[in-house]
Short mmCIF file of C-alpha atoms in Angstrom, two decimals:
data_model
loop_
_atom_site.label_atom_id
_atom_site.label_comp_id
_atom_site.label_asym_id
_atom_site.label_seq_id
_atom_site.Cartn_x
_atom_site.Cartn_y
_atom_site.Cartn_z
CA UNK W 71 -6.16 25.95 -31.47
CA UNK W 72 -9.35 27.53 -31.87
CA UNK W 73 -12.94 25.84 -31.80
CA UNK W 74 -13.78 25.58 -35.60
CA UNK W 75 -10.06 23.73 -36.25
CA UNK W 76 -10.59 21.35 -32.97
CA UNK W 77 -13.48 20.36 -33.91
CA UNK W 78 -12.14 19.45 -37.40
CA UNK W 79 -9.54 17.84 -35.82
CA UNK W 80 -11.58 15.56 -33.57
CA UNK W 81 -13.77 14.78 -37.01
CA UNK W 82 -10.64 13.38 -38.53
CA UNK W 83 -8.74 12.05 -35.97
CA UNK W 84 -11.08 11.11 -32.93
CA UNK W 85 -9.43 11.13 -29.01
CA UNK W 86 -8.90 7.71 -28.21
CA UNK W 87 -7.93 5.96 -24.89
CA UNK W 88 -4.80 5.35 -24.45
CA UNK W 89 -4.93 2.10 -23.47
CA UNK W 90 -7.99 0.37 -25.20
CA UNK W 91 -8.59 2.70 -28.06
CA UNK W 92 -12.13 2.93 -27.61
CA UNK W 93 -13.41 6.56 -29.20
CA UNK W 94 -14.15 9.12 -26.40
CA UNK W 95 -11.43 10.03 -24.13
CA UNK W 96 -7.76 9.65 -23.27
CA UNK W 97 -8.12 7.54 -20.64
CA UNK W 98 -11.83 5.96 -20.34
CA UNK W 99 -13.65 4.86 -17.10
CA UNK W 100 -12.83 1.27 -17.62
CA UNK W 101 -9.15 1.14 -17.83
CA UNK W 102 -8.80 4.09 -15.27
CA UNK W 103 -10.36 1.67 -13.03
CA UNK W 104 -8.51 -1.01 -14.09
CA UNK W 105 -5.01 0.81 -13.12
CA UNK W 106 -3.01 -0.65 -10.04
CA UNK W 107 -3.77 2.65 -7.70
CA UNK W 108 -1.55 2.44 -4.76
CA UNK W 109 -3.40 2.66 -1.70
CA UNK W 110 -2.34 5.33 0.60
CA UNK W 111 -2.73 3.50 3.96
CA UNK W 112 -0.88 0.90 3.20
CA UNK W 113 2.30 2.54 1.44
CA UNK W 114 4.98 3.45 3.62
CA UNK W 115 4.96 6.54 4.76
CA UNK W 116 8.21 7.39 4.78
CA UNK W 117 9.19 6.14 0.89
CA UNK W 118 5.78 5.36 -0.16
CA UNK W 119 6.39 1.80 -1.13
CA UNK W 120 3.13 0.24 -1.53
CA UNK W 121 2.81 -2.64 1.55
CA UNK W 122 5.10 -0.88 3.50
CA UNK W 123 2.76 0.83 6.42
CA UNK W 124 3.74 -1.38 9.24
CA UNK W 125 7.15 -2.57 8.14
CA UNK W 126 8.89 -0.97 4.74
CA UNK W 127 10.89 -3.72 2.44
CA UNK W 128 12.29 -0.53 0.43
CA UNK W 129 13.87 1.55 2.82
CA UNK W 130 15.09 -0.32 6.14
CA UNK W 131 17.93 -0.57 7.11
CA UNK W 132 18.93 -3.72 5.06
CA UNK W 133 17.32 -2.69 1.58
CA UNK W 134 19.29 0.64 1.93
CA UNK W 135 22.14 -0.64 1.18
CA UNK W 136 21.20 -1.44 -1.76
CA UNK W 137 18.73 1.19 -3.10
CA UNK W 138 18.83 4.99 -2.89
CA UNK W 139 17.64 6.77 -0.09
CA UNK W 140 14.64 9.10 -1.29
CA UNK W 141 11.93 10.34 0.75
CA UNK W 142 9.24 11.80 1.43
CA UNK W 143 7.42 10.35 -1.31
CA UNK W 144 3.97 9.12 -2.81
CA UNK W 145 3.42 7.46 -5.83
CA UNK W 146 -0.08 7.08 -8.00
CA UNK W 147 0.27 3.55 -9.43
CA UNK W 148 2.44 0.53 -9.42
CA UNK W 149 4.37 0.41 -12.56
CA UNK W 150 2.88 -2.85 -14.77
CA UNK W 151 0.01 -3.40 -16.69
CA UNK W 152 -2.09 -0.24 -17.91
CA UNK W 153 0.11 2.32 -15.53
CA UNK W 154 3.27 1.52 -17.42
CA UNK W 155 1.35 1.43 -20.87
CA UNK W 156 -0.27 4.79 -19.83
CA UNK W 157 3.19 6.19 -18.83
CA UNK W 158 4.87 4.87 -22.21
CA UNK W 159 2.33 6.18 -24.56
CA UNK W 160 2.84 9.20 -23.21
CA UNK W 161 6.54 9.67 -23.27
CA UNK W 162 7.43 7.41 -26.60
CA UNK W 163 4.21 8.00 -28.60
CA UNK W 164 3.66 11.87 -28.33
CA UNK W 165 0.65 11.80 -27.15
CA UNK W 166 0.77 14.87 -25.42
CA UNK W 167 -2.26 15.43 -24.43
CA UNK W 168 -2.08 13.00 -21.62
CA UNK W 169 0.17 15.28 -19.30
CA UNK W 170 -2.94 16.48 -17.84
CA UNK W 171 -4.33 13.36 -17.58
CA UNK W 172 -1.03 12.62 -15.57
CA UNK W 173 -0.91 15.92 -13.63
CA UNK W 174 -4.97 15.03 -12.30
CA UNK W 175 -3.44 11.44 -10.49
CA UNK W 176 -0.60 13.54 -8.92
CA UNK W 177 -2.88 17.01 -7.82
CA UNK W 178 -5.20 13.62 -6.28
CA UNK W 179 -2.58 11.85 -4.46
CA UNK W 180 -0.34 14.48 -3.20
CA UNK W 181 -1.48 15.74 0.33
CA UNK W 182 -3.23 18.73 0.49
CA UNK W 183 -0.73 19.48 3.48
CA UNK W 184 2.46 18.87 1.12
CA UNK W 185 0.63 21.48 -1.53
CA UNK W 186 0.71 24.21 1.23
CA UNK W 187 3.95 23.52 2.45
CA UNK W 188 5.86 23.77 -0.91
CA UNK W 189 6.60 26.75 -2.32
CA UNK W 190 6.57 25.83 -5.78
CA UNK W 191 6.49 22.80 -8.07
CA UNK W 192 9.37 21.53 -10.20
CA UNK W 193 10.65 18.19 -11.78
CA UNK W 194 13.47 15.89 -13.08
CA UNK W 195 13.91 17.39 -16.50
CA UNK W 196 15.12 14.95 -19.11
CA UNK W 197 18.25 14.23 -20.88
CA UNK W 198 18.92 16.50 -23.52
CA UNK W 199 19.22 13.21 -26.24
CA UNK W 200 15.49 12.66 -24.84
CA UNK W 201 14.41 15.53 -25.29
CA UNK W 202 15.79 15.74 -28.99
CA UNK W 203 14.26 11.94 -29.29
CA UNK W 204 11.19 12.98 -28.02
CA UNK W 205 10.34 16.42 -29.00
CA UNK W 206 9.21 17.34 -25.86
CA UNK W 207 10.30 17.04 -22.09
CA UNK W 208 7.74 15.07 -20.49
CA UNK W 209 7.47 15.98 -16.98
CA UNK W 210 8.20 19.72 -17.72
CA UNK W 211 4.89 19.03 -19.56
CA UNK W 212 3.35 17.46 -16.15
CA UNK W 213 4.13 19.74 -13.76
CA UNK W 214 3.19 22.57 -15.69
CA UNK W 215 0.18 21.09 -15.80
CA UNK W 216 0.07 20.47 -12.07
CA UNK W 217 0.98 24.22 -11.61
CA UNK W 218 -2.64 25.19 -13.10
CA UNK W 219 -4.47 22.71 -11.43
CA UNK W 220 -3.36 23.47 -7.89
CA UNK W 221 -1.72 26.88 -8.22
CA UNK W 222 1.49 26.41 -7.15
CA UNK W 223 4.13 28.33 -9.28
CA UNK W 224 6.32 26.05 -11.80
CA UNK W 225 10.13 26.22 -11.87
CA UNK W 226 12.85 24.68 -12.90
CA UNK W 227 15.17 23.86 -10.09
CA UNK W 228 17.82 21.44 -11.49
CA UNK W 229 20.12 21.43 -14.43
CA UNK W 230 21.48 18.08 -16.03
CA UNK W 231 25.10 16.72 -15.75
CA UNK W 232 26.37 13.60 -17.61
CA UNK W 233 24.87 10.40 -17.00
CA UNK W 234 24.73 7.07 -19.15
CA UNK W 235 20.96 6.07 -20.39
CA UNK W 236 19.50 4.47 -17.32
CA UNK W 237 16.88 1.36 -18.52
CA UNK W 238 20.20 -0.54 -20.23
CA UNK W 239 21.60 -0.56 -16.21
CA UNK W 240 21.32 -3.17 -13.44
CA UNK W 241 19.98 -1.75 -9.81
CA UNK W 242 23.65 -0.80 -8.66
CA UNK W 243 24.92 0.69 -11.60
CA UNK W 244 21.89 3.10 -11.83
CA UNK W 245 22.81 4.00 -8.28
CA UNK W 246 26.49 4.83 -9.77
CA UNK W 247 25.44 6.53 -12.76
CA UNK W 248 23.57 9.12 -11.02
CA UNK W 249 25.83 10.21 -8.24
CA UNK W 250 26.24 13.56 -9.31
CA UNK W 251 23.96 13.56 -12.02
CA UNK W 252 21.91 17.18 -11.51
CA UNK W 253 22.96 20.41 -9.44
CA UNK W 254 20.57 22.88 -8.85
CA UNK W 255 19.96 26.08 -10.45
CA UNK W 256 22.18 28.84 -9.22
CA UNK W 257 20.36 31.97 -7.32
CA UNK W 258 17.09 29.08 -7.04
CA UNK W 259 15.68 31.39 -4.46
CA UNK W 260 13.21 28.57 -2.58
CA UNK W 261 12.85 26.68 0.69
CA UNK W 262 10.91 23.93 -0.59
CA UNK W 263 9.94 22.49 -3.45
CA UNK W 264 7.03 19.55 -4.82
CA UNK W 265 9.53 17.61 -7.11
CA UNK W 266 7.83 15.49 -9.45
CA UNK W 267 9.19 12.19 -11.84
CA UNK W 268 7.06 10.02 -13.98
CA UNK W 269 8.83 6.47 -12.30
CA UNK W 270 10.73 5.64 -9.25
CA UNK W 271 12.53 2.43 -9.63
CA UNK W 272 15.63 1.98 -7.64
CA UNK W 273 15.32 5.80 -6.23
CA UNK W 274 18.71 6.70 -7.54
CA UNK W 275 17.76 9.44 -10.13
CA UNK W 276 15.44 11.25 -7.67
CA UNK W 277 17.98 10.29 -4.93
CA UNK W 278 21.09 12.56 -6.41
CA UNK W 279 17.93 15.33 -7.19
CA UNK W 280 17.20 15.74 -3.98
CA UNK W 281 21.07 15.87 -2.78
CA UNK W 282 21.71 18.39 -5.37
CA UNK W 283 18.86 20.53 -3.76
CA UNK W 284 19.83 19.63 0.19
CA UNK W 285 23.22 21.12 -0.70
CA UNK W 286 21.49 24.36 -1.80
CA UNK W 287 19.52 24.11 0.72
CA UNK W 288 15.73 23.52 -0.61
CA UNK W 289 14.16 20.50 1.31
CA UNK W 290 11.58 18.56 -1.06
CA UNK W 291 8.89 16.33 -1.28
CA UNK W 292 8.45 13.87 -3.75
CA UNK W 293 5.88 12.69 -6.26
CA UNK W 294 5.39 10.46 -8.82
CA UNK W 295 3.35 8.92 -11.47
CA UNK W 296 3.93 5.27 -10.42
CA UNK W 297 6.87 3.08 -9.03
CA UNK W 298 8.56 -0.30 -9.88
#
């Protein structure tokens, strides 16, 4: 869009925040402060679970049992208040604009070691009646975004099999629903790959991503917007 028509557009139709509507930007100082930032030091390091430094409640050997193995992985936020608004608006409202909003948290909490290990950048692409809902795949949208920001190439890595809709699912049927859910992308080419998702909850759709990779032999590292 060129100058003359953006600036038309911003005449008519403002940027608002997100979250409080105030004119300006996406995402203003005041409820980017407000968001529930997981602090590194204290997340495990191993899942990333946010008080789980000195002894994890996600991923011993109890909890495993009952929720899917993924790791490594670091998360921006925990998923409530304006996090999950931010993350809603963005996939259910169209609003766009605010992958790069997104992309900045992840370039910010992914180590800078993790960026020079991977050899590219990919995500877990969305379900094709998503997609059609949407208009739009929204992390395709993020990690492109994270591509320019920390030059690492984008790819696609993972193609979709049949899965039911996961938020209608209790814990242990979304770890049965996606067994099996992706495989990889034949002749993929790449070591290791940054995989990015907008929510871990149970770990069970980024759980049967990263098996699909292992078997085609790509290690990752995981990322993601926030975490329930």
């Amino acid at each position: 869009m060129g100058f003359i028509a953006q600036s038309i557009c911003e005449t008519l139709w403002p940027t608002r925040c997100a979250l409080c509507d105030t004119p300006g930007k996406l995402l203003c100082p005041r409820c980017a402060r407000s968001l529930e930032f997981i602090d590194y030091y204290r997340a495990c390091p191993r899942c990333g679970s946010p008080w789980g430094s000195l002894q994890c409640d996600r991923c011993n050997p109890v909890t495993e049992r009952e929720l899917a193995d993924v790791s490594p992985c670091v998360s921006c936020f925990r998923y409530e208040g304006g996090a999950a608004l931010l993350v809603k608006t963005y996939k259910d409202k169209g609003e766009q604009r605010l992958a790069d909003v997104l992309a900045r948290f992840l370039a910010d909490v992914v180590d800078p070691a993790w960026k020079e290990w991977a050899q590219a950048v990919s995500y877990i692409p969305a379900t094709t009646k998503a997609r059609r809902r949407r208009g739009f795949d929204h992390m395709a949208l993020v990690a492109q975004s994270f591509s320019r920001m920390t030059g690492l190439p984008c790819t696609q890595t993972l193609e979709e099999c049949k899965a039911a809709d996961q938020r209608t699912l209790s814990r242990q049927e979304r770890i049965a629903n996606m067994q099996g859910r992706f495989q990889a992308i034949k002749a993929l080419g790449l070591n290791r790959v940054l995989l990015l998702d907008d929510v871990i909850t149970t770990g069970a759709t980024l759980s049967s991503a990263q098996c699909a990779l292992d078997r085609s032999r790509c290690s990752t590292r995981i990322a993601t917007i926030a975490r329930a």
